[in-house]
Structures are given as C-alpha cells and as structure tokens.
CSV table of C-alpha atoms in Angstrom, one decimal:
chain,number,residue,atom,x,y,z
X,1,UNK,CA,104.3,-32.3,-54.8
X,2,UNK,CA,104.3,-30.7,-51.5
X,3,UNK,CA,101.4,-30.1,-50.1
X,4,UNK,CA,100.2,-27.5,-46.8
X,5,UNK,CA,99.0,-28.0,-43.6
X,6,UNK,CA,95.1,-27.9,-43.1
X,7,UNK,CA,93.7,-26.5,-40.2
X,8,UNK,CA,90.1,-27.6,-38.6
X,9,UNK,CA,89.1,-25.4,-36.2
X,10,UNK,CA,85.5,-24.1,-34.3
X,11,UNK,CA,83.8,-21.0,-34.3
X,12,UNK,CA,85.9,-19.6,-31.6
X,13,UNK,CA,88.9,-20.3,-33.8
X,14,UNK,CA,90.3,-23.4,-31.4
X,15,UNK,CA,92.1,-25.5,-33.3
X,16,UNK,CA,90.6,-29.1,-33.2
X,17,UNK,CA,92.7,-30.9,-36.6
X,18,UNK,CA,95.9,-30.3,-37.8
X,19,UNK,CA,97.3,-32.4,-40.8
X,20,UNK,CA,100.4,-31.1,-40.8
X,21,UNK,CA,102.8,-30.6,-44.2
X,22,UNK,CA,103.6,-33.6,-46.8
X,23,UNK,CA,105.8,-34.0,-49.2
X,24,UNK,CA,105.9,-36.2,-51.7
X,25,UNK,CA,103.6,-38.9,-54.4
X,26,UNK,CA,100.5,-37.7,-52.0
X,27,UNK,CA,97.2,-36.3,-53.2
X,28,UNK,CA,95.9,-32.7,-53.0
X,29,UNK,CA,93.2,-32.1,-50.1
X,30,UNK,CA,90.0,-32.5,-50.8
X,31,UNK,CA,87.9,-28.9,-51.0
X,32,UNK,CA,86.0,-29.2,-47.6
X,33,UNK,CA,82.0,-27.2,-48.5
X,34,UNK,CA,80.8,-28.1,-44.9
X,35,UNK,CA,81.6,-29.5,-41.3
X,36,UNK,CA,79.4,-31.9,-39.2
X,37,UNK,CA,80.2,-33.9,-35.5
X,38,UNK,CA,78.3,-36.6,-33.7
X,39,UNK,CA,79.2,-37.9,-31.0
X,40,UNK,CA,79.8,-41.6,-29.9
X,41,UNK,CA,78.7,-42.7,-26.5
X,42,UNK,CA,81.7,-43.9,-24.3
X,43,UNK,CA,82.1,-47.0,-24.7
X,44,UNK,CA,80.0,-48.4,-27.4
X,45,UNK,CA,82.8,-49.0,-29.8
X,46,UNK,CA,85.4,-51.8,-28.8
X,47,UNK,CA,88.7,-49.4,-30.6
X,48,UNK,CA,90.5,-52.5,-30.1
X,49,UNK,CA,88.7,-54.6,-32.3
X,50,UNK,CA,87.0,-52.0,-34.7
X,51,UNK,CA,87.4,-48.8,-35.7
X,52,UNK,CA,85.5,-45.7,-37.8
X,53,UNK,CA,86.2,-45.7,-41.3
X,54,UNK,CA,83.6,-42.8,-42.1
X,55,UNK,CA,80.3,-41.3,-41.3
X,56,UNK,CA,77.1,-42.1,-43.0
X,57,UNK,CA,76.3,-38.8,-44.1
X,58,UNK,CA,72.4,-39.4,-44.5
X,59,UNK,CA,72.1,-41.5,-40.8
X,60,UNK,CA,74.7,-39.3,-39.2
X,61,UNK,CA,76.4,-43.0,-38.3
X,62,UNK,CA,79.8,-44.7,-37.8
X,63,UNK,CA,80.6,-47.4,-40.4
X,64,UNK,CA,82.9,-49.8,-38.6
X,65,UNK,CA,85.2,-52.0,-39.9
X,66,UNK,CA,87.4,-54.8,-38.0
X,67,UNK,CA,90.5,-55.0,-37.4
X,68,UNK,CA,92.3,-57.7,-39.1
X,69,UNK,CA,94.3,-59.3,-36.6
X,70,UNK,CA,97.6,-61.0,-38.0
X,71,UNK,CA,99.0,-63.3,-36.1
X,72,UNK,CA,102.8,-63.9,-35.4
X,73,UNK,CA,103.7,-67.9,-36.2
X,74,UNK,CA,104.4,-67.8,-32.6
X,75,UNK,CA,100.9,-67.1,-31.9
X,76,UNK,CA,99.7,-69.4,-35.2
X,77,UNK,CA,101.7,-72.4,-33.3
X,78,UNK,CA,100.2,-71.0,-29.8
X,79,UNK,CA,96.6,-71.6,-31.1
X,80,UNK,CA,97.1,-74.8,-32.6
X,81,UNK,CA,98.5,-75.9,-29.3
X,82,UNK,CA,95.4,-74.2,-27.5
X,83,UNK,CA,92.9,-76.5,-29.9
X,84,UNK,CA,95.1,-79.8,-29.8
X,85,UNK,CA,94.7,-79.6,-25.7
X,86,UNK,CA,90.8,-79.1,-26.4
X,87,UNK,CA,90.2,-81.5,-28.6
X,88,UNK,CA,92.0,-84.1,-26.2
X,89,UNK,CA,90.5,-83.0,-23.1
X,90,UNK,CA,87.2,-84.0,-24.6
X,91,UNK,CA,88.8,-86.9,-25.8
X,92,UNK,CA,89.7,-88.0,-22.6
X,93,UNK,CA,86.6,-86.8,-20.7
X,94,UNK,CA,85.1,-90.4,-20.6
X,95,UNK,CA,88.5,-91.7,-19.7
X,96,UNK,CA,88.7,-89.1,-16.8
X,97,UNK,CA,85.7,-90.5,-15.6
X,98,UNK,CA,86.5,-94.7,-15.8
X,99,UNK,CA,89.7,-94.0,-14.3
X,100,UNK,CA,88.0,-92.0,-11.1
X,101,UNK,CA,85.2,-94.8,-11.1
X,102,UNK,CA,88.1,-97.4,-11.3
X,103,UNK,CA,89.4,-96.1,-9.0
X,104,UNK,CA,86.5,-95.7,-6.7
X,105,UNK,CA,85.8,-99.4,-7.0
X,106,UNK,CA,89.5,-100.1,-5.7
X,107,UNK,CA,88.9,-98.3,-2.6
X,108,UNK,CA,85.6,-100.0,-2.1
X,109,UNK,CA,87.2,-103.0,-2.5
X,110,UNK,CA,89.8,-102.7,-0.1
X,111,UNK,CA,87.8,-101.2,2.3
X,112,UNK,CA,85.5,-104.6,2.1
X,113,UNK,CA,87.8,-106.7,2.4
X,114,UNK,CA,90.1,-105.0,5.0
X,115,UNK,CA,93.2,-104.7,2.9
C-alpha cells in the first residue's frame, strides 16, 4: 500500500506536521473530525525519562509513560560493581572506625610513654 503525505496546518495555512509518504505493510490514516493543542509548561516533563503517549481528551492532559531503560551488560556488570562496593562499605563501616580508634590508642600510647 502506499500511502500520502498528511499535512497539519493552522488557520493561516502554516504548516505545523508533515508525515511525509510510506510505502509499504502500514495502515491508512486515520480520518481526523477535529484539532485541539495544550500546552506543557517548560519543564515539567523529564523527556528523558518519560514521554507523551496521548492526550486525555476529556482532562485535556498528557498520559506519560516511562522510558524503559535497557541496559548494556557493560552497564548490568557496572551496577553490580556499584552495589558490591555499597554493601561492603557498610560492611566495613564499624571496621573503619576500630581501626581509626586503634589507631588512636597507639598514638596515645606512645605519646605516654615517650616512644
């Protein structure tokens, strides 16, 4: 099927939407019986971690949907890394702190007894 290019434009005849020609297994367009716009506040939407899948037509607002994020096994092995170093940094928290008082008592030691 090949199907034409549809053209969204204002009242002034500027064109805002192109979709441009397809060829192909695609579907017809859809017959369009009347246009609408809202606009988003700058700003409000994180486009990097959502985006608009459609308008509500009744509230006149966005329905957002997350991204899905897909990570590489780079990234998969990166992560596990990240947690591992967590989980042993507060493993080692009450370590830390023996070692440093330990180490304190040395000091005070030596500095008692002149050595």
């Amino acid at each position: 099927m090949n199907r034409g290019n549809r053209i969204i434009y204002d009242q002034t005849g500027k064109v805002w939407i192109q979709t441009g020609e397809a060829a192909g297994d695609i579907l017809e367009h859809d017959t369009i019986t009347e246009l609408n716009y809202i606009d988003i506040e700058f700003g409000s939407i994180d486009y990097g971690k959502q985006y608009i899948e459609s308008i509500n037509p009744i509230t006149k607002e966005p329905v957002l949907k997350n991204i899905e994020v897909i990570l590489t096994d780079e990234q998969k092995r990166l992560k596990a890394l990240e947690e591992e170093l967590s989980m042993l940094k507060e493993e080692n928290k009450n370590r830390d702190s023996e070692i440093v008082n330990t180490a304190f008592e040395v000091v005070n030691m030596k500095l008692n007894n002149n050595i």
